[in-house]
Short mmCIF file of C-alpha atoms in Angstrom, two decimals:
data_model
loop_
_atom_site.label_atom_id
_atom_site.label_comp_id
_atom_site.label_asym_id
_atom_site.label_seq_id
_atom_site.Cartn_x
_atom_site.Cartn_y
_atom_site.Cartn_z
CA MET A 1 -40.07 98.04 192.68
CA LYS A 2 -37.82 95.20 194.44
CA LYS A 3 -34.13 95.20 193.57
CA ILE A 4 -31.24 93.31 194.28
CA GLU A 5 -27.47 94.08 193.74
CA ILE A 6 -24.63 91.59 194.22
CA TYR A 7 -21.05 92.95 194.43
CA ASP A 8 -19.12 89.59 194.03
CA PRO A 9 -15.10 89.50 194.29
CA PRO A 10 -12.97 89.17 191.47
CA MET A 11 -14.22 85.87 189.48
CA CYS A 12 -13.39 84.44 186.23
CA CYS A 13 -17.26 85.38 185.03
CA SER A 14 -20.17 86.75 185.67
CA THR A 15 -21.61 84.07 188.04
CA GLY A 16 -18.26 82.26 189.02
CA VAL A 17 -19.98 78.92 187.74
CA CYS A 18 -17.25 78.42 185.34
CA GLY A 19 -13.86 76.15 185.30
CA THR A 20 -14.12 72.48 186.04
CA LYS A 21 -14.91 72.54 189.68
CA VAL A 22 -17.93 74.51 190.32
CA ASP A 23 -19.18 75.32 193.63
CA LYS A 24 -22.68 74.18 193.80
CA LYS A 25 -23.80 77.01 196.01
CA LEU A 26 -22.75 79.54 193.55
CA ILE A 27 -25.11 77.36 190.61
CA GLU A 28 -27.79 77.34 193.20
CA PHE A 29 -27.69 81.04 193.73
CA ALA A 30 -27.26 81.98 190.10
CA ASN A 31 -30.54 79.78 189.93
CA ALA A 32 -32.27 81.68 192.54
CA LEU A 33 -31.37 85.08 191.00
CA ARG A 34 -33.15 83.84 187.55
CA THR A 35 -36.34 82.75 189.42
CA LEU A 36 -36.24 86.45 191.17
CA SER A 37 -35.68 87.96 187.75
CA LEU A 38 -38.40 86.07 186.51
CA SER A 39 -40.62 87.32 189.43
CA GLY A 40 -39.92 90.81 188.43
CA VAL A 41 -37.53 91.60 190.87
CA ILE A 42 -34.57 93.65 189.32
CA VAL A 43 -31.35 91.77 189.61
CA GLU A 44 -27.96 93.67 189.08
CA ARG A 45 -25.04 91.88 189.45
CA PHE A 46 -20.96 93.31 189.55
CA ASN A 47 -17.74 91.32 189.35
CA MET A 48 -14.73 93.03 190.46
CA ALA A 49 -12.55 91.68 187.93
CA GLN A 50 -14.91 92.86 185.26
CA THR A 51 -16.60 95.99 186.31
CA PRO A 52 -14.30 97.40 188.89
CA ARG A 53 -15.57 101.02 188.37
CA VAL A 54 -18.95 100.35 189.40
CA PHE A 55 -17.46 99.38 192.88
CA ILE A 56 -15.55 102.82 193.16
CA GLU A 57 -18.79 104.87 191.70
CA ASN A 58 -21.40 103.34 194.39
CA LEU A 59 -20.26 105.16 197.71
CA LYS A 60 -21.84 102.62 199.80
CA VAL A 61 -19.89 99.97 198.26
CA LYS A 62 -16.56 102.04 198.27
CA GLU A 63 -17.04 102.85 201.93
CA LEU A 64 -17.33 99.11 202.74
CA LEU A 65 -14.53 98.17 200.59
CA ILE A 66 -12.49 100.63 202.93
CA ARG A 67 -13.83 99.62 206.02
CA LYS A 68 -13.76 96.00 205.57
CA GLY A 69 -12.02 95.21 202.90
CA GLN A 70 -12.21 92.60 199.63
CA ASN A 71 -12.45 89.89 201.92
CA ALA A 72 -15.57 90.95 203.17
CA LEU A 73 -17.20 90.25 199.18
CA PRO A 74 -19.96 89.45 197.99
CA PHE A 75 -21.93 92.51 199.39
CA ILE A 76 -25.62 92.14 198.83
CA PHE A 77 -28.05 94.88 198.84
CA VAL A 78 -31.93 94.31 198.71
CA ASN A 79 -33.73 97.45 197.72
CA GLY A 80 -30.51 99.64 198.62
CA GLU A 81 -29.87 97.86 201.99
CA LEU A 82 -26.89 95.72 203.00
CA LYS A 83 -28.61 92.28 203.50
CA TRP A 84 -25.54 89.93 203.27
CA SER A 85 -21.53 90.43 203.64
CA GLY A 86 -18.85 87.74 203.21
CA LYS A 87 -21.48 84.97 202.22
CA ILE A 88 -23.47 83.80 199.61
CA PRO A 89 -27.44 83.24 200.81
CA SER A 90 -29.15 79.77 200.15
CA ALA A 91 -31.23 79.90 197.32
CA LYS A 92 -34.05 79.23 199.96
CA GLU A 93 -33.06 82.19 202.28
CA LEU A 94 -32.84 84.23 199.42
CA LEU A 95 -36.14 83.57 197.78
CA LYS A 96 -37.54 83.96 201.21
CA VAL A 97 -36.73 87.82 201.33
CA PHE A 98 -38.53 88.51 198.32
CA GLY A 99 -41.83 86.18 199.14
CA VAL A 100 -40.73 84.04 196.26
CA GLU A 101 -41.52 80.59 196.67
CA HIS A 102 -38.38 77.95 196.64
CA LYS A 103 -38.78 74.93 194.13
CA PRO A 104 -35.35 73.23 194.00
CA GLN A 105 -34.04 73.24 190.45
CA THR A 106 -31.88 70.56 188.66
CA ILE A 107 -27.99 71.41 189.08
CA ASN A 108 -26.58 72.61 185.38
CA GLU A 109 -23.02 71.39 185.73
CA GLY A 110 -21.56 73.00 182.70
CA GLY A 111 -20.95 76.43 183.94
CA CYS A 112 -21.03 79.36 182.00
CA CYS A 113 -17.62 78.95 180.18
CA GLY A 114 -18.74 75.76 178.49
CA ASP A 115 -16.84 72.30 179.05
CA GLY A 116 -13.01 73.75 178.39
CA GLY A 117 -13.89 75.89 181.41
CA CYS A 118 -12.09 80.03 181.75
CA CYS A 119 -10.44 79.88 185.11
CA GLY A 120 -7.43 78.37 183.72
#
């Protein structure tokens, strides 16, 4: 079974798609993850602000944090192997790794937290 694990830096919500200024790259990444999930890929995403324990319990992630520091987040693992560190891949790049066709989607600018935002 194909699997992707994303260990994000602290963000205001699980995807980082919130607040009044939404990074379009994060929206595209979230949409690509949804596409992977619908294609049968196991998608696990962890936010340091919401699930810090996971970062300590995963020995690979813990060691990377000790060695590289929090500024090297996100850590993105594909089938248990570190594929990206410190950057969010483009949707096309991410989907290509799993052999899933890239179909550009309409960007939803609303974010995960509604019109009021959650980042203050």
